[in-house]
PDB file of C-alpha atoms and ligand atoms in Angstrom:
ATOM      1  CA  UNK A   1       0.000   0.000   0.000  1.00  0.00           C
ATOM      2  CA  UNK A   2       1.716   3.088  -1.092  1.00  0.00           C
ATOM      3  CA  UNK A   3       1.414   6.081   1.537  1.00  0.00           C
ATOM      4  CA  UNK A   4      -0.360   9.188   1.276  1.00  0.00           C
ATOM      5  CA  UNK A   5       2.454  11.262  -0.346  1.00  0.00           C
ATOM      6  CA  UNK A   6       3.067   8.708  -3.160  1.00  0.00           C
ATOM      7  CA  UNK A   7      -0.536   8.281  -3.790  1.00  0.00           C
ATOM      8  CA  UNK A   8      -0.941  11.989  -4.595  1.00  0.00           C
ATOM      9  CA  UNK A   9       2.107  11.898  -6.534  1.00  0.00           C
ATOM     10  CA  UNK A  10       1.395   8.877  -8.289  1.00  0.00           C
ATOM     11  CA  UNK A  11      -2.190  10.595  -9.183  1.00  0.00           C
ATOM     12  CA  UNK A  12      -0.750  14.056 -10.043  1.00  0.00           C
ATOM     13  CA  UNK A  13       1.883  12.209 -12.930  1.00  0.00           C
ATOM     14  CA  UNK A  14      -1.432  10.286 -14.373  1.00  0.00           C
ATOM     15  CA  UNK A  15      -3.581  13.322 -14.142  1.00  0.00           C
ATOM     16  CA  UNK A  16      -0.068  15.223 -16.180  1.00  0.00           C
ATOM     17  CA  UNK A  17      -0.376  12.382 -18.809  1.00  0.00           C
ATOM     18  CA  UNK A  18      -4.105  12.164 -19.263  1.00  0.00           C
ATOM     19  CA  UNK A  19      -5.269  13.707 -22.555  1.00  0.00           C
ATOM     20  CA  UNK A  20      -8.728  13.778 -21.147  1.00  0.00           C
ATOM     21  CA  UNK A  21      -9.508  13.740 -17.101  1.00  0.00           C
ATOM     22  CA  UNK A  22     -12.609  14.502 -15.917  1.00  0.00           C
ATOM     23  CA  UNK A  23     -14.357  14.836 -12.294  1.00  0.00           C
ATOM     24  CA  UNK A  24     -17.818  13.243 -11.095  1.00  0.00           C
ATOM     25  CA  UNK A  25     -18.554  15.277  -7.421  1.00  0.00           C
ATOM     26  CA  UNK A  26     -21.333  14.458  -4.837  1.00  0.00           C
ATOM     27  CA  UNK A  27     -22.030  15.662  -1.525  1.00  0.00           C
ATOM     28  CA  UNK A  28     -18.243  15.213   0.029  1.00  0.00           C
ATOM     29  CA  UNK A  29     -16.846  18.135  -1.617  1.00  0.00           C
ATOM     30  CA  UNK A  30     -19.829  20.573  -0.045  1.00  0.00           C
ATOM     31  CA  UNK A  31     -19.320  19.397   3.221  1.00  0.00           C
ATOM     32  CA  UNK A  32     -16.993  21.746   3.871  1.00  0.00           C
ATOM     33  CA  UNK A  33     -19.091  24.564   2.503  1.00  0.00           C
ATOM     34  CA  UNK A  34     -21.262  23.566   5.678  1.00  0.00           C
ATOM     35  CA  UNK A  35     -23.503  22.088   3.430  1.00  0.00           C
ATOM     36  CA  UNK A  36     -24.665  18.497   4.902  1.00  0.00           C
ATOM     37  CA  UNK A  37     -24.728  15.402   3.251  1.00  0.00           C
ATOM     38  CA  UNK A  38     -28.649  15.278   2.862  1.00  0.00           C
ATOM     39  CA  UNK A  39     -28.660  11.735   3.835  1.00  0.00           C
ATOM     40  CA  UNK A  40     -26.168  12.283   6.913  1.00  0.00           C
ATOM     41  CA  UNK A  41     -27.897  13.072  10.732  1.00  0.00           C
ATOM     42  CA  UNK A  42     -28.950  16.274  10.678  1.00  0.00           C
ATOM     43  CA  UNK A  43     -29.134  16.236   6.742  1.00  0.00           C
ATOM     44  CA  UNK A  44     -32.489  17.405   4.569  1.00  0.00           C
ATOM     45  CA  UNK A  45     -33.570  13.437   4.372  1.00  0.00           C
ATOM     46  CA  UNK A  46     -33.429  13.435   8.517  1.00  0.00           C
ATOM     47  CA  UNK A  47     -35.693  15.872   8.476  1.00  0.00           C
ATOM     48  CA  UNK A  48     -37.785  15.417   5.911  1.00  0.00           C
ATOM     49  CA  UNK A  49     -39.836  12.621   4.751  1.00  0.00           C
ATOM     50  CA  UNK A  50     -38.884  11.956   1.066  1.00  0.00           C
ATOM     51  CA  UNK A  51     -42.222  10.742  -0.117  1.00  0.00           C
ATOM     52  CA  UNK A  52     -43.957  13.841   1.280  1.00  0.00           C
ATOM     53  CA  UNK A  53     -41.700  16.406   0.159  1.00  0.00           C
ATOM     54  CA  UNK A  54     -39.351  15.601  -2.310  1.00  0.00           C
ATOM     55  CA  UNK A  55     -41.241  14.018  -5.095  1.00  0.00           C
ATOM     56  CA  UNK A  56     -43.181  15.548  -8.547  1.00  0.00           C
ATOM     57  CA  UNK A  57     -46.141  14.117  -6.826  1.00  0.00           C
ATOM     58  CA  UNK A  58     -46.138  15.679  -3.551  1.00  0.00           C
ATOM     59  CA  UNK A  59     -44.758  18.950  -5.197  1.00  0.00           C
ATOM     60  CA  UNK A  60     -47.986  19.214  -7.450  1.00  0.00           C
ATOM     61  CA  UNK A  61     -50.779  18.264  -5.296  1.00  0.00           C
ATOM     62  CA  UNK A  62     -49.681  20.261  -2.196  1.00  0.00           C
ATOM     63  CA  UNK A  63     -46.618  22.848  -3.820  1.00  0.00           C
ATOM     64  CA  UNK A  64     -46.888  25.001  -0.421  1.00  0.00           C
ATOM     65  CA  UNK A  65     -45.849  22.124   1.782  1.00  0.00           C
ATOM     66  CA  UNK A  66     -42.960  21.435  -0.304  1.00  0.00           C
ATOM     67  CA  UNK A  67     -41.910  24.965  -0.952  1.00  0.00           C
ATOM     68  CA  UNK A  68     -40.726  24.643   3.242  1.00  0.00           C
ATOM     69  CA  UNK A  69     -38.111  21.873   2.018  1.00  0.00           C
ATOM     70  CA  UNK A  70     -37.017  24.394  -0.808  1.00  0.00           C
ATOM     71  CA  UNK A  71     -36.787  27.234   1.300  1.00  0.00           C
ATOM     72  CA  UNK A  72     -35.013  25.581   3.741  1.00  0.00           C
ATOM     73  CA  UNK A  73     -32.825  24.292   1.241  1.00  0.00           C
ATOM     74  CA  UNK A  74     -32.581  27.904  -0.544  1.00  0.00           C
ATOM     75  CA  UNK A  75     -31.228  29.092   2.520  1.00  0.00           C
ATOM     76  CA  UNK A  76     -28.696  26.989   3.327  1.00  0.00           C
ATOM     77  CA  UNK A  77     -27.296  26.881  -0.249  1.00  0.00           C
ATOM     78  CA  UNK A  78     -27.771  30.648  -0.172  1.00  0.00           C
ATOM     79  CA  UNK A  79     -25.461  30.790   2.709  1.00  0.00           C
ATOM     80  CA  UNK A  80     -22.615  28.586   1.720  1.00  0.00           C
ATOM     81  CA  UNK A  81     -19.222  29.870  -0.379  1.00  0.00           C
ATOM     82  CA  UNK A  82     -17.114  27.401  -2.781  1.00  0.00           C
ATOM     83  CA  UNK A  83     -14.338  26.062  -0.259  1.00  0.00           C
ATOM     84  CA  UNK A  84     -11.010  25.087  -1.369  1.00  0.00           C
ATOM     85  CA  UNK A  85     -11.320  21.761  -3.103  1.00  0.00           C
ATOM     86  CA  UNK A  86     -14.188  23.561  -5.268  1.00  0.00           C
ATOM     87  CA  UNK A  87     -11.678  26.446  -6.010  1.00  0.00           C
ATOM     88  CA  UNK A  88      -8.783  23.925  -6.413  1.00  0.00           C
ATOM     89  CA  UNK A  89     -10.791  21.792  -9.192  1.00  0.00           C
ATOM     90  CA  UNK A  90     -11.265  24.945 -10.965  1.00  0.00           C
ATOM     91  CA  UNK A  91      -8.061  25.825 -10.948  1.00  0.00           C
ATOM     92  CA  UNK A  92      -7.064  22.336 -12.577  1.00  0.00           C
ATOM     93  CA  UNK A  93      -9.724  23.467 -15.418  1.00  0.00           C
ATOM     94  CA  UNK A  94      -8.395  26.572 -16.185  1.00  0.00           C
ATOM     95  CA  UNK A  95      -4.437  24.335 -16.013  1.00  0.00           C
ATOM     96  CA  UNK A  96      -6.614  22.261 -18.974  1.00  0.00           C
ATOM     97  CA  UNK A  97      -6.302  19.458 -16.857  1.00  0.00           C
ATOM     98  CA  UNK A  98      -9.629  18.671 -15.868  1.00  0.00           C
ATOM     99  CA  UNK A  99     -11.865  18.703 -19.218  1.00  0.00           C
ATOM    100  CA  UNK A 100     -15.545  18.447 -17.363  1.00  0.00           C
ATOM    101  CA  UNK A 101     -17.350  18.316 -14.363  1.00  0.00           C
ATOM    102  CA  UNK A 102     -19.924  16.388 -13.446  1.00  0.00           C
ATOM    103  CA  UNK A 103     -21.594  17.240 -10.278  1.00  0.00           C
ATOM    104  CA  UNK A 104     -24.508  15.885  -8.640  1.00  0.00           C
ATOM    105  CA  UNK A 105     -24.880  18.454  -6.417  1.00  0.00           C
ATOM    106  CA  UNK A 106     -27.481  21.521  -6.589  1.00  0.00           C
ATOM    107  CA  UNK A 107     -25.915  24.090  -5.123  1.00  0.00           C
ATOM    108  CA  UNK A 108     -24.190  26.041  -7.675  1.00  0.00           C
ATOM    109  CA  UNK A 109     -20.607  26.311  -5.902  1.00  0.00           C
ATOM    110  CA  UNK A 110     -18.348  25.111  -8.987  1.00  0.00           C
ATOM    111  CA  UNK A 111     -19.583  27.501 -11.184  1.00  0.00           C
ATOM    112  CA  UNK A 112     -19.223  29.730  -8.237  1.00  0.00           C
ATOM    113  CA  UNK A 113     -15.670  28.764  -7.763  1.00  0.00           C
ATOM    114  CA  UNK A 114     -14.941  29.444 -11.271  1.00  0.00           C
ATOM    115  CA  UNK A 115     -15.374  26.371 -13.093  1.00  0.00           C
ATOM    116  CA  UNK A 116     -16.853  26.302 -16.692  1.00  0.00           C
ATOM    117  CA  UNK A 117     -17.292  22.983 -18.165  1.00  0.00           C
ATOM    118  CA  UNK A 118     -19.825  21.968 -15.292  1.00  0.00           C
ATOM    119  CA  UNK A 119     -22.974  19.175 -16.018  1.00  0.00           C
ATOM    120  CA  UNK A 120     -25.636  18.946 -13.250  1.00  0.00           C
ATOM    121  CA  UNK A 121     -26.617  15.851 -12.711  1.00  0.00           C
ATOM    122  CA  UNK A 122     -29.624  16.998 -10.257  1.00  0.00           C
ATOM    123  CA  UNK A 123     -30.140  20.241 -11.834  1.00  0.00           C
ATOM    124  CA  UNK A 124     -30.037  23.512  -9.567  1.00  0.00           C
ATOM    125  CA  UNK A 125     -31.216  25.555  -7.025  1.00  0.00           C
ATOM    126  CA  UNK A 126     -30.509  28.782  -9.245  1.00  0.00           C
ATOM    127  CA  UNK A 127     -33.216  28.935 -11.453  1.00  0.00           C
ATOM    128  CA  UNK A 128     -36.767  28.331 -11.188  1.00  0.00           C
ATOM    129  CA  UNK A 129     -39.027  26.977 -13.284  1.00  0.00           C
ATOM    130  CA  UNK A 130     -42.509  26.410 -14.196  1.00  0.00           C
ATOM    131  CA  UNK A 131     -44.003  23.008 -15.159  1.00  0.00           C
ATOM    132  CA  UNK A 132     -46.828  24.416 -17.019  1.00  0.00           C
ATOM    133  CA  UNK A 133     -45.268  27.119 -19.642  1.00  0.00           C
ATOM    134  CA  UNK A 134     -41.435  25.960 -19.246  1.00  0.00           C
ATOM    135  CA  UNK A 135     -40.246  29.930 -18.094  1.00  0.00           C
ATOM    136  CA  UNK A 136     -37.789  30.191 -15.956  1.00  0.00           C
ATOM    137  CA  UNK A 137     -36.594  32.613 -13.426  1.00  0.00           C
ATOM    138  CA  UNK A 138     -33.316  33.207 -11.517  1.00  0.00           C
ATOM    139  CA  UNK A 139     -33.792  32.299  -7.775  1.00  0.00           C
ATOM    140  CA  UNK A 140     -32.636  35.917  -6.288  1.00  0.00           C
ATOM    141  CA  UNK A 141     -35.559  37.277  -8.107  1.00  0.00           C
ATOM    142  CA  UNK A 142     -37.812  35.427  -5.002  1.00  0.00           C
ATOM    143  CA  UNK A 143     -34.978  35.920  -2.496  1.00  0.00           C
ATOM    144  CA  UNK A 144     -36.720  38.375  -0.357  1.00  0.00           C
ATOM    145  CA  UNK A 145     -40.255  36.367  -0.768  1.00  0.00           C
ATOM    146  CA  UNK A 146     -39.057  33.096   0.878  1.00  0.00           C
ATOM    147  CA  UNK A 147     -38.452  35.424   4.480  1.00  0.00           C
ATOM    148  CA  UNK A 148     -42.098  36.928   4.295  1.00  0.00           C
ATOM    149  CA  UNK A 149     -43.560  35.711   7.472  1.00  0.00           C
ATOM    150  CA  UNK A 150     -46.522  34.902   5.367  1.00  0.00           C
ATOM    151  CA  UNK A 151     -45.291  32.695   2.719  1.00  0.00           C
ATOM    152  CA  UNK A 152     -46.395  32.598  -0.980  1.00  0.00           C
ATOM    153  CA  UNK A 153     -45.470  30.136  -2.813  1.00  0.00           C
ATOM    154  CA  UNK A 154     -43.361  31.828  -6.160  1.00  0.00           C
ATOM    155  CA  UNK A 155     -45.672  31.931  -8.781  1.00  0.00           C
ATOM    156  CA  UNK A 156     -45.377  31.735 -12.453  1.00  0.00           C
ATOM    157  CA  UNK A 157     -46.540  35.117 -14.455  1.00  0.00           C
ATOM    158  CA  UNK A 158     -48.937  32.243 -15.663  1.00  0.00           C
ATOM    159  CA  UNK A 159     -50.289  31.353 -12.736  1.00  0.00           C
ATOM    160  CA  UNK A 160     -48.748  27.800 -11.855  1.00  0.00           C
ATOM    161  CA  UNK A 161     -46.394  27.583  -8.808  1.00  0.00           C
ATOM    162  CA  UNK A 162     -42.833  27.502  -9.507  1.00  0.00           C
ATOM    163  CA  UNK A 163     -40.105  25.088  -8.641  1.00  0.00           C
ATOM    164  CA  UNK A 164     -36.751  24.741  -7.979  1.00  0.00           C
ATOM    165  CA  UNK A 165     -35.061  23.610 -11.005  1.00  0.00           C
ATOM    166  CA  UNK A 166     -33.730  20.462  -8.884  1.00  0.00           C
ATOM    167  CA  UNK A 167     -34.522  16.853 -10.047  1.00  0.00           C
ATOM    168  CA  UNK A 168     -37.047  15.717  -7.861  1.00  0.00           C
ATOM    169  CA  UNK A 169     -37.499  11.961  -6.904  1.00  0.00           C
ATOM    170  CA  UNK A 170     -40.220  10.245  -9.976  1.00  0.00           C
ATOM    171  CA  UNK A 171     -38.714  13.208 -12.285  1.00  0.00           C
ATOM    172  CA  UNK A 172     -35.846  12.195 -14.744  1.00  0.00           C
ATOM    173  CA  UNK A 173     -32.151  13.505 -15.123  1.00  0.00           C
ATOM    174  CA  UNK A 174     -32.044  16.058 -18.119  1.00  0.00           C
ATOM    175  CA  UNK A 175     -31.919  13.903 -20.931  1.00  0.00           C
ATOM    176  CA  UNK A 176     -29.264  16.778 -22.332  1.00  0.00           C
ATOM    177  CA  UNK A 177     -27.098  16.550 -19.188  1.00  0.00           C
ATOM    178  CA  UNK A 178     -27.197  12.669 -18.904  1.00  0.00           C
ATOM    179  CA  UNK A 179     -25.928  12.194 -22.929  1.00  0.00           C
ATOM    180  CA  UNK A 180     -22.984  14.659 -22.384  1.00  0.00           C
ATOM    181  CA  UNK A 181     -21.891  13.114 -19.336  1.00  0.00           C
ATOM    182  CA  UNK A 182     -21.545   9.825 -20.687  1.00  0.00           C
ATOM    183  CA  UNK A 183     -20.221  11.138 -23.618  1.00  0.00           C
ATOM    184  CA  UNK A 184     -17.206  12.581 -21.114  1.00  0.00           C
ATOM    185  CA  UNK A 185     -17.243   9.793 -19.581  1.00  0.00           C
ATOM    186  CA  UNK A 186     -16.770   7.383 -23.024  1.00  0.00           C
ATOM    187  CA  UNK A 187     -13.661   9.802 -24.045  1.00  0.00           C
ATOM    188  CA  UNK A 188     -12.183  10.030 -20.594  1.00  0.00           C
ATOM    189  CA  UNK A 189      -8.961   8.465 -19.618  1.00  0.00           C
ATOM    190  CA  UNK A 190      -9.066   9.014 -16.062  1.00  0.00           C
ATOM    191  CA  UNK A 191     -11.744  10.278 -13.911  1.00  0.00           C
ATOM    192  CA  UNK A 192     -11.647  11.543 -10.252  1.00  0.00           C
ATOM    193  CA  UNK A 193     -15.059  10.573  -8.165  1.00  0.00           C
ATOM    194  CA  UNK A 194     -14.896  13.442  -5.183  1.00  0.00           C
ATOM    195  CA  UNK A 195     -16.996  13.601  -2.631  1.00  0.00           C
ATOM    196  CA  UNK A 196     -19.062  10.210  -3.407  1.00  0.00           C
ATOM    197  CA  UNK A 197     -19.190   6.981  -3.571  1.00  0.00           C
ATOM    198  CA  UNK A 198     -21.046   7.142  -6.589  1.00  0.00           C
ATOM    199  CA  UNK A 199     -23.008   4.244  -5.715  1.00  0.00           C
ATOM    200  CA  UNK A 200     -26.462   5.123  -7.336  1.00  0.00           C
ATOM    201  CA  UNK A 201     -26.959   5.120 -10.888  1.00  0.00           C
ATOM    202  CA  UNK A 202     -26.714   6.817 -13.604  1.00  0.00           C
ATOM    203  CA  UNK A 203     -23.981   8.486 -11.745  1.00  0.00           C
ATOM    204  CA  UNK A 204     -22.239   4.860 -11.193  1.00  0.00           C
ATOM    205  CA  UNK A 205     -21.761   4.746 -14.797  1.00  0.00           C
ATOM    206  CA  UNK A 206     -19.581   7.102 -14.835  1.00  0.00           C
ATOM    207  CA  UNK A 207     -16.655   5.253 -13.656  1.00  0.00           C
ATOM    208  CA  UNK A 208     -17.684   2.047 -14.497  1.00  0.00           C
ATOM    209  CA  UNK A 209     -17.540   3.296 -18.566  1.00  0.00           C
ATOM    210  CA  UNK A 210     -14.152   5.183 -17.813  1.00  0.00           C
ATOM    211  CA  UNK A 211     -12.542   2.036 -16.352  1.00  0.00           C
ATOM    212  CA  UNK A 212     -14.190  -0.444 -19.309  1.00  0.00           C
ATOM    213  CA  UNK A 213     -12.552   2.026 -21.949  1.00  0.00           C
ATOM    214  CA  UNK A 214      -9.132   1.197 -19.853  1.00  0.00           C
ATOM    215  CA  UNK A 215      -8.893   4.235 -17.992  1.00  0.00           C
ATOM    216  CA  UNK A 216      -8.484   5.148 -14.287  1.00  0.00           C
ATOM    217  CA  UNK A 217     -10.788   5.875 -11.347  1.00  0.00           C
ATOM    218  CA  UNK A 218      -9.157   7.819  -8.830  1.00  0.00           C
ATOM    219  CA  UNK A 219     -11.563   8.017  -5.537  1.00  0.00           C
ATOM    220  CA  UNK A 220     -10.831  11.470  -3.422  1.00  0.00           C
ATOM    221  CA  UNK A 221     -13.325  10.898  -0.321  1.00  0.00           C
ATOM    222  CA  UNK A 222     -12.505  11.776   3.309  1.00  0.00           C
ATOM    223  CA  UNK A 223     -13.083   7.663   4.361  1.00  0.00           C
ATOM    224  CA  UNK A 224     -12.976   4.495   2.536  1.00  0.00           C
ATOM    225  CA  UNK A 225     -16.816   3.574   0.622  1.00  0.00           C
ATOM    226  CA  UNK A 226     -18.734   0.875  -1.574  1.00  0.00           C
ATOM    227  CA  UNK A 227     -16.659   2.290  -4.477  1.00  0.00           C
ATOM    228  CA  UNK A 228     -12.950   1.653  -2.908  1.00  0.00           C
ATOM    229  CA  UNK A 229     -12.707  -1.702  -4.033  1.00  0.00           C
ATOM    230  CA  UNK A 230     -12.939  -0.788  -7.459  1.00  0.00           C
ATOM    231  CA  UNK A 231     -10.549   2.110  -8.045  1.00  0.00           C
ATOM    232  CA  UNK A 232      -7.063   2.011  -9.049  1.00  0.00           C
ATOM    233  CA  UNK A 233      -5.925   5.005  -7.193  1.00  0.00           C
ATOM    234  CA  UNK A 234      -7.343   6.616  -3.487  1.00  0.00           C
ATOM    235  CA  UNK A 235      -6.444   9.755  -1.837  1.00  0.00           C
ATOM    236  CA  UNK A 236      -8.483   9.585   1.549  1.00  0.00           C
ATOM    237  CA  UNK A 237      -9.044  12.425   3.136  1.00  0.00           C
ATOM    238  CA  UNK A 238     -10.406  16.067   3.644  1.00  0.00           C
ATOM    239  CA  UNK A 239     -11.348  16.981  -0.218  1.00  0.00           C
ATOM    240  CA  UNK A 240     -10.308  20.339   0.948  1.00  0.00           C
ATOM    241  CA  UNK A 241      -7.097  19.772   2.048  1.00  0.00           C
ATOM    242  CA  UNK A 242      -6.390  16.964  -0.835  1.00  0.00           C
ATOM    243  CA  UNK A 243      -7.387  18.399  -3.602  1.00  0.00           C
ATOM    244  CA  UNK A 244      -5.577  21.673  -2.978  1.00  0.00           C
ATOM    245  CA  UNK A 245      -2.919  19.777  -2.396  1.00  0.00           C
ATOM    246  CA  UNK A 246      -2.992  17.315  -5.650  1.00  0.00           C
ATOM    247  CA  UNK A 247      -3.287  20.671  -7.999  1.00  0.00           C
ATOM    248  CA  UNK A 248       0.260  21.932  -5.741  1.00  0.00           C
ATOM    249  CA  UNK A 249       1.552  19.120  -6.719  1.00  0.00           C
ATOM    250  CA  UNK A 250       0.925  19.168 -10.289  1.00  0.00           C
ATOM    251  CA  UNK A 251       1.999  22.806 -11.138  1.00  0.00           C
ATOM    252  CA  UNK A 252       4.829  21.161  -9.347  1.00  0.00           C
ATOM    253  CA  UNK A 253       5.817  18.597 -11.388  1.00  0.00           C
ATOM    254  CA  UNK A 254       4.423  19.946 -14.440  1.00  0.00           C
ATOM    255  CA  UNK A 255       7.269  23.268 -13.495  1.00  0.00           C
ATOM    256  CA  UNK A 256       9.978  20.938 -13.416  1.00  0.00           C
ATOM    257  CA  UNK A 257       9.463  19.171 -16.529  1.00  0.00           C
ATOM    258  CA  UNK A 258       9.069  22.314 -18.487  1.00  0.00           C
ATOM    259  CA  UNK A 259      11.978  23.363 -16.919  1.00  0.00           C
TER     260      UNK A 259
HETATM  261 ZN1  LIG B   1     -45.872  29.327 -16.398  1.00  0.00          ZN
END
């Protein structure tokens, strides 16, 4: 078992020669943003019920219930700020490094942290949208509204409550989003799986087609998962300490062989 210095260094001179890395993110790499892992204690699934707030169904026979999940998740999104392993995977975008992001997270902090090439897998808490007529508004726009001590639910300028544009449990990942990912995925020689142990599909495909096509699945996660078994490198961890760390090391290495 190589230690934690030679792992990083073994996965910053395969990251160097990749001609096409990506990154597949999930909850891990928010976590620092103080931004729970909904299905941790304390997270949005431990206190609410799934069935009665999180689905299509529940969202369009009682919207006003399930506007209190959104809020509450509105707010605590609202509140967070990219922390360093967001800013750090960035960073190894704009070194051309990482090609894509794939994130299945809804809070908007990698674009926030200033990367471009970003696919949401579970769409975003950014934008709303209405079922009905397909507009869609930016979420500051109803900022103010959500802290109204008497709450109305956002409404459409066609009359149909608005929703976050999150995917919703019984609602589909956007067929657009899903067919580019797995494109990135087909092409990809090595991809990094931060934050998750990308357990539950589609996202599980994503390594799974990487490592058929003969690439690499590097796991970053702060403990060993269901995925560690199947990867050919791990950096375990704080994502924001490692990752930070693994983008040091490449300008690193990448300086002294240009030197
Ligand atoms: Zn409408």
């Amino acid at each position: 078992m190589l230690d934690a210095e030679q792992a990083m260094q073994q996965v910053a001179h395969l990251l160097l020669q990749s001609q096409s890395a990506i990154a597949l993110t999930g909850a891990g790499i928010s976590v620092p943003s103080g931004i729970p892992d909904f299905r941790s204690p304390g997270g949005l699934w431990s206190r609410y019920d799934i069935m009665e707030y999180a689905t299509l169904d529940a969202f369009l026979s009682k919207p006003h219930r399930v506007w209190n999940l959104f809020r509450d998740l509105m707010d605590t999104v609202g509140n967070a700020h990219p922390n360093p392993a967001h800013e750090a995977l960035a960073e190894a975008e704009r070194l051309g490094i990482v090609k894509n992001v794939i994130t299945q997270n809804i809070d908007g902090l990698h674009q926030r942290a200033g990367s471009i090439a970003v696919a949401e897998f579970h769409g975003s808490c950014g934008q709303l949208s209405c079922l009905r007529c397909r507009s869609r508004f930016p979420s500051s726009q109803f900022q103010e509204d959500l802290h109204k001590e008497v709450f109305r639910v956002p409404s459409c300028d066609c009359g149909f409550p608005l929703k976050p544009d999150i995917v919703l449990f019984g609602e589909s990942i956007p067929q657009q989003v899903l067919t580019s990912s797995l494109e990135a995925a087909e092409q990809a020689d090595v991809i990094l799986v931060i934050g998750t142990s990308a357990t539950v599909a589609p996202a599980s495909m994503l390594p799974a087609l990487v490592r058929q096509r003969g690439g690499s699945v590097v796991e970053m996660n702060l403990e060993e998962t269901e995925l560690s078994w199947r990867v050919q490198h791990q950096i375990l961890g704080d994502v924001a300490h490692t990752l930070p760390e693994l983008v040091r090391c490449l300008k690193q290495l990448r300086g002294s062989s240009t030197a």
